[in-house]
GROMACS .gro file of C-alpha atoms in nm:
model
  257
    1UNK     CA    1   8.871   5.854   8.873
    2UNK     CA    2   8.700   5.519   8.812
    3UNK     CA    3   8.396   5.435   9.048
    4UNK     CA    4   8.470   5.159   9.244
    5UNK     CA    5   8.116   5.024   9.254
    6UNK     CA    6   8.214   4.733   9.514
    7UNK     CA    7   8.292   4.995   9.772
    8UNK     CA    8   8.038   5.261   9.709
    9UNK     CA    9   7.746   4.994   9.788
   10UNK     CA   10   7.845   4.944  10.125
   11UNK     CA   11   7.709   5.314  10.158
   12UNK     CA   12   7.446   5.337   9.886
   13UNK     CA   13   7.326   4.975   9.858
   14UNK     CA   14   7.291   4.717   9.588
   15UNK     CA   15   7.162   4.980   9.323
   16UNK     CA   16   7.475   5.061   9.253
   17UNK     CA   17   7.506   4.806   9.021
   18UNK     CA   18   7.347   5.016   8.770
   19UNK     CA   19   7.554   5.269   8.580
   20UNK     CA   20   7.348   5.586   8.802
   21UNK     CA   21   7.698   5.768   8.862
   22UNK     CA   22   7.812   5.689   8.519
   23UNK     CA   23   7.519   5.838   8.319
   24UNK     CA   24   7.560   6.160   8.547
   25UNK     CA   25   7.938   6.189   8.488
   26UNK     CA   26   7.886   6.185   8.133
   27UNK     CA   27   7.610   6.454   8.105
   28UNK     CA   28   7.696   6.703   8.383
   29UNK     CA   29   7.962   6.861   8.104
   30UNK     CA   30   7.636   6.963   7.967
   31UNK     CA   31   7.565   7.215   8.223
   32UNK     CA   32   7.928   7.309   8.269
   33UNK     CA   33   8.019   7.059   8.544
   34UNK     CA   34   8.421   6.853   8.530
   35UNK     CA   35   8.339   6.512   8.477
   36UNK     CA   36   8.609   6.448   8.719
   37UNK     CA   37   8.426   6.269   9.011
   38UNK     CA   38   8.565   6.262   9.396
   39UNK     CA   39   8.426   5.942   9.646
   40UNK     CA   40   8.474   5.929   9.990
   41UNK     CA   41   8.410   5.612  10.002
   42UNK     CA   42   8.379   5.549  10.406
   43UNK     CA   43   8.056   5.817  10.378
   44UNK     CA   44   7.945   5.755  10.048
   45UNK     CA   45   7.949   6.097   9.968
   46UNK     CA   46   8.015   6.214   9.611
   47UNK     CA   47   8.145   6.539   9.434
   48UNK     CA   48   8.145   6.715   9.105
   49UNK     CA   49   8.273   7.061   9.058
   50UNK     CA   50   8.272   7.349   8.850
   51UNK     CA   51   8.509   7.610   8.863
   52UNK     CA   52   8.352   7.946   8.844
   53UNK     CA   53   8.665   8.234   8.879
   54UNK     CA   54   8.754   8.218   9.268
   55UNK     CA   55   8.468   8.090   9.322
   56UNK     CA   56   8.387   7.752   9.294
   57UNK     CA   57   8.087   7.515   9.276
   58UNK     CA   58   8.046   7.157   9.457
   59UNK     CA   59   7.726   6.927   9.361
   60UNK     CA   60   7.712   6.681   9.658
   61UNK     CA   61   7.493   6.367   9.685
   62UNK     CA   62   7.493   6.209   9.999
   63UNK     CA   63   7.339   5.850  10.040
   64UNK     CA   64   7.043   5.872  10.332
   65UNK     CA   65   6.877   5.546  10.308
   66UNK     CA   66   6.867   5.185  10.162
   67UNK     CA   67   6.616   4.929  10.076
   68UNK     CA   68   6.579   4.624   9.895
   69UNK     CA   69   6.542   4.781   9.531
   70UNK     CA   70   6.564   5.148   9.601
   71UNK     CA   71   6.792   5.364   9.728
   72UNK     CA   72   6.735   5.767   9.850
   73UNK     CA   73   7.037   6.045   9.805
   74UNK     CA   74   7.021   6.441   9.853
   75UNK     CA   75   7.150   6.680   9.684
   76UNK     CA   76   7.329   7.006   9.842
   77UNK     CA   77   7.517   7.241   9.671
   78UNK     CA   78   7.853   7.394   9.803
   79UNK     CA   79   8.063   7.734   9.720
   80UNK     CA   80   8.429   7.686   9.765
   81UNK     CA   81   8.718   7.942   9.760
   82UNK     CA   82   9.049   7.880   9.722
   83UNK     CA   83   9.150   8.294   9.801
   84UNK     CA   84   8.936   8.237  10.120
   85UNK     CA   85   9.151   7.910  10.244
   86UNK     CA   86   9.441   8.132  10.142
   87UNK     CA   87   9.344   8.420  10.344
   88UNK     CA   88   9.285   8.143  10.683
   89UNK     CA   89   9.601   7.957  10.674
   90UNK     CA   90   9.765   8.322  10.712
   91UNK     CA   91   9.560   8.478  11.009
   92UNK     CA   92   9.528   8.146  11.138
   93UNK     CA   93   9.195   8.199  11.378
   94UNK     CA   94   9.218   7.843  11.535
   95UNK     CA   95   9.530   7.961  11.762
   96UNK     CA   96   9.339   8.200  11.946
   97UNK     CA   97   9.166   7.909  12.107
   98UNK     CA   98   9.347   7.769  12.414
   99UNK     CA   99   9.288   7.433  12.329
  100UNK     CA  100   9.481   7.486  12.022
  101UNK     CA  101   9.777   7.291  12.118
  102UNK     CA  102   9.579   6.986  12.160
  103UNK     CA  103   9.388   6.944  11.872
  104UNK     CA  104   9.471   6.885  11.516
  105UNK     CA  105   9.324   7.152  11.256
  106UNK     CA  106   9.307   6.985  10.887
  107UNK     CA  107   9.382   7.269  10.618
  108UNK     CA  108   9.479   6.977  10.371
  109UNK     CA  109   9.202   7.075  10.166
  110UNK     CA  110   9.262   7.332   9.822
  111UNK     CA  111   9.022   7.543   9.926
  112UNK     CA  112   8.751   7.702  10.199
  113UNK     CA  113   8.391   7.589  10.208
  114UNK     CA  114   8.225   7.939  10.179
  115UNK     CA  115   7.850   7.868  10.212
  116UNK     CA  116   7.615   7.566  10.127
  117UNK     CA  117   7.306   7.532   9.943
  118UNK     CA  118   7.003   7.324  10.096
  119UNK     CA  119   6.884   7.192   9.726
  120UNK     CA  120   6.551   7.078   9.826
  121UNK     CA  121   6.500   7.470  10.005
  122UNK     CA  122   6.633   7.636   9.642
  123UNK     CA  123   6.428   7.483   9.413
  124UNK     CA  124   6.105   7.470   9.625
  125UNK     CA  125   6.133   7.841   9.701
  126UNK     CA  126   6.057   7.898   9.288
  127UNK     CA  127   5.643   7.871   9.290
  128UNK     CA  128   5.618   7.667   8.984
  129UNK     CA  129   5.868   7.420   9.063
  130UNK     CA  130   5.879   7.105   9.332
  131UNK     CA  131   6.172   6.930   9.415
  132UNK     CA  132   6.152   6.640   9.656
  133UNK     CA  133   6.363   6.654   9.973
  134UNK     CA  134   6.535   6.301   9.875
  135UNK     CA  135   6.572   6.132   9.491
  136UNK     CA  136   6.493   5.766   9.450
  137UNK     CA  137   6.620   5.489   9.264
  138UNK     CA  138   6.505   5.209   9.122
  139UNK     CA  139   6.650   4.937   8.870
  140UNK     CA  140   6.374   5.080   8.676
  141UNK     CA  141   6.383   5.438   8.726
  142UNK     CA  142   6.759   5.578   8.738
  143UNK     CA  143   6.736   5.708   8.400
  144UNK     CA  144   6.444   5.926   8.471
  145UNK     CA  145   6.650   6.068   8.780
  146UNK     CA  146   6.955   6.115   8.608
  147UNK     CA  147   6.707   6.358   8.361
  148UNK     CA  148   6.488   6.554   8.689
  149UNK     CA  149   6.787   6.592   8.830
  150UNK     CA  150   7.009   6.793   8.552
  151UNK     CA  151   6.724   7.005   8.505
  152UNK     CA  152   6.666   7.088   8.820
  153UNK     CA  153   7.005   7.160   8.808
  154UNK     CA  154   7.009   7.347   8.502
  155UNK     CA  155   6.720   7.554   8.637
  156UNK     CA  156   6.868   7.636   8.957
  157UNK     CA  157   7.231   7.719   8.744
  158UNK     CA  158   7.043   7.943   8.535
  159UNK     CA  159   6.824   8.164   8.805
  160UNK     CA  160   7.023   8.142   9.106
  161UNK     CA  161   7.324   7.964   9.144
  162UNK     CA  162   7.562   8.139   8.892
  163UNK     CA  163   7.418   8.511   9.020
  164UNK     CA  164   7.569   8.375   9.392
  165UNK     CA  165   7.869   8.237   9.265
  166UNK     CA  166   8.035   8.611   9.264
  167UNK     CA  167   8.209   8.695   9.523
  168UNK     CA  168   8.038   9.006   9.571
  169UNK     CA  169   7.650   8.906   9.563
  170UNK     CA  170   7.783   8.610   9.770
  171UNK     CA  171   7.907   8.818  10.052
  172UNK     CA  172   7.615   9.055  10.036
  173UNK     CA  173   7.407   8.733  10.077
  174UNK     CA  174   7.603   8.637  10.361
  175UNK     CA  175   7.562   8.988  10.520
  176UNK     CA  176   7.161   8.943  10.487
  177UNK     CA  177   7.244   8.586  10.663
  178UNK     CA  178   7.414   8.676  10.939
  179UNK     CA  179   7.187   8.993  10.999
  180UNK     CA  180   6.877   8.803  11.000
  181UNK     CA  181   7.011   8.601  11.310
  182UNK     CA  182   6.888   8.315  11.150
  183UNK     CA  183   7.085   7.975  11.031
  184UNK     CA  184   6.998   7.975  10.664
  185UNK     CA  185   6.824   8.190  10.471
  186UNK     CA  186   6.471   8.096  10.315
  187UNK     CA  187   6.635   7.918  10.003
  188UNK     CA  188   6.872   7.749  10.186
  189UNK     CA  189   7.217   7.947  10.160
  190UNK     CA  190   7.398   7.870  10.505
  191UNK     CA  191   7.753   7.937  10.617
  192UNK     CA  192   7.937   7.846  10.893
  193UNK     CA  193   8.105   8.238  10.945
  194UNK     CA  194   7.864   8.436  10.700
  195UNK     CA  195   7.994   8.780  10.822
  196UNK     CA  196   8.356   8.679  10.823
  197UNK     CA  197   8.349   8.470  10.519
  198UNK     CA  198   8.175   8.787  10.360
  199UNK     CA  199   8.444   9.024  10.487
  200UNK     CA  200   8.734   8.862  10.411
  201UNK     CA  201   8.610   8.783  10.022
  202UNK     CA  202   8.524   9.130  10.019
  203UNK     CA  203   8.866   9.241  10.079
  204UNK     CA  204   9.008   8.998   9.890
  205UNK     CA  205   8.815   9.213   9.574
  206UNK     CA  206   8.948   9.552   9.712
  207UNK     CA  207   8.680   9.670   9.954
  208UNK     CA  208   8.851   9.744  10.288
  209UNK     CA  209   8.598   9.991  10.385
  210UNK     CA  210   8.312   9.752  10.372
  211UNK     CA  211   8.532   9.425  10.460
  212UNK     CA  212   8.623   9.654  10.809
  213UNK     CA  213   8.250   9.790  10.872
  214UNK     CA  214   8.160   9.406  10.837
  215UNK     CA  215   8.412   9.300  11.089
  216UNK     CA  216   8.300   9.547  11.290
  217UNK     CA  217   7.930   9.443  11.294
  218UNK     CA  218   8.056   9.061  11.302
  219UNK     CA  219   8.212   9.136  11.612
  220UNK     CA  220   7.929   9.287  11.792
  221UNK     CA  221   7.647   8.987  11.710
  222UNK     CA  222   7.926   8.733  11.777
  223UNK     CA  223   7.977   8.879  12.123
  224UNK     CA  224   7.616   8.939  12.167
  225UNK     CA  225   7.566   8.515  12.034
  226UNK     CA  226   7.808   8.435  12.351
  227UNK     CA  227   7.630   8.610  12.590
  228UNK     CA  228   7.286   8.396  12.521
  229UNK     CA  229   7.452   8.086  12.498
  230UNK     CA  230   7.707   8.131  12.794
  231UNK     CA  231   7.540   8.426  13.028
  232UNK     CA  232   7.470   8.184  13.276
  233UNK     CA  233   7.836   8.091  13.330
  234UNK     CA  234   8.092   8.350  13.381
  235UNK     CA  235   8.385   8.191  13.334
  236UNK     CA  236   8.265   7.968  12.999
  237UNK     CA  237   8.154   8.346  12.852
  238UNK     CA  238   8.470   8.524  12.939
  239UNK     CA  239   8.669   8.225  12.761
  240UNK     CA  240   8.437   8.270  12.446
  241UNK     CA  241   8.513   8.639  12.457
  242UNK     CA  242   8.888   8.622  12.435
  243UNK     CA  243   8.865   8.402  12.148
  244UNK     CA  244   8.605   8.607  11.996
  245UNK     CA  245   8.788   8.913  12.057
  246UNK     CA  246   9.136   8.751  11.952
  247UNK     CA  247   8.979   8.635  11.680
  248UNK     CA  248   8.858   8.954  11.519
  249UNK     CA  249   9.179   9.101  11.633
  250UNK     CA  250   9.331   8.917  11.390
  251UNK     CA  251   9.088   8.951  11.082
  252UNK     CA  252   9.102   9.344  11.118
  253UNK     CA  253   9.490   9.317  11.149
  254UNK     CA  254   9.514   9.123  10.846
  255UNK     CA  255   9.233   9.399  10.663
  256UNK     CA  256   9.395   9.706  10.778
  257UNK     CA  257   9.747   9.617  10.582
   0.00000   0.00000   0.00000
């Protein structure tokens, strides 16, 4: 895909003028990235991948701010599955929501954002290392980021990010997630379905037993999450329950065959 630099500076500025995104293309290879780059253009958010088995990685950099001669991005870090967007489209949670009928739900994508990586949280967590919440660029100093960044990418590759990328230490992750109560974990991983995302990838590598006792622990801390947030309201809680409950009906349904 060529970079259409005229329309990416509406989002990241006048720096784009220099070749940043073109210097990156051509040395992510290195570190096992496609070169193939994918621009939304509207958000200014950019893509690489790298396919890892089912599993498969997404380097983001998202544009946060703009000044005369420099121009801040962040970096996050995404695992996509394309068995896991398989695995949706069949059960098909979405319907058990009443609303269902009248709203659209986009599977256009090839595959299932799994969890995400905060990148500033991942490399920060390693004592020796610091990585600044936001990169900078300058006319001046793009080459230097271009070089922080791939190592800091190489590093995180190397002692985290390829151990996660299997399906199985990626759901057991998840589990930890989910069990902790918290959003994200300490380094960052965060998922919007941790125990279900877990179970179902799971399953998908032949572990029913653990994929159901998952489900079955999902169930009880999701029902347990709608009665703090909608306790106070009957009818709001008993609305979250059926789709909750028709929900999970579903995943174990789809398990169990």
């Amino acid at each position: 895909m060529k970079i259409d630099n005229r329309k990416l500076s509406r989002t990241w500025g006048e720096l784009m003028s220099v070749p940043f995104l073109e210097i990156l293309q051509e040395k992510l290879p290195s570190i096992g990235f496609c070169n193939t780059i994918k621009i939304d253009y509207e958000s200014g958010f950019i893509e690489f991948v790298r396919d890892i088995a089912d599993i498969e990685l997404v380097l983001g950099l998202a544009p946060c701010s703009s000044s005369k001669g420099e121009m801040e991005f962040s970096v996050q870090i995404g695992f996509d599955s394309k068995t896991l967007k398989e695995t949706l489209d069949l059960i098909k949670p979405w319907e058990c929501n009443p609303e269902f009928a009248t709203f659209h739900v986009d599977r256009s994508l090839p595959k299932e954002r799994v969890a995400n990586l905060n990148f500033y949280l991942l490399i920060n967590s390693f004592d020796d290392l610091n990585c600044p919440s936001t990169f900078t660029l300058t006319p001046s100093s793009y080459i230097e980021e271009v070089e922080t960044l791939l190592e800091l990418l190489r590093f995180s590759l190397e002692n985290c990010v390829l151990e996660l990328s299997s399906a199985s230490t990626l759901s057991n992750e998840l589990v930890n997630l989910a069990q902790s109560g918290l959003n994200r974990t300490n380094y960052g991983l965060s998922s919007s379905n941790a125990i279900v995302h877990a179970a179902l990838l799971l399953d998908a590598e032949g572990d029913k037993e653990k994929a159901m006792e998952l489900l079955g622990e999902g169930l009880k801390l999701e029902l347990e999450s709608n009665n703090r947030t909608w306790g106070f309201d009957k009818k709001e809680l008993e609305i979250s329950n059926q789709i909750t409950l028709c929900q999970f009906d579903k995943y174990i349904r789809y398990v169990k065959q």
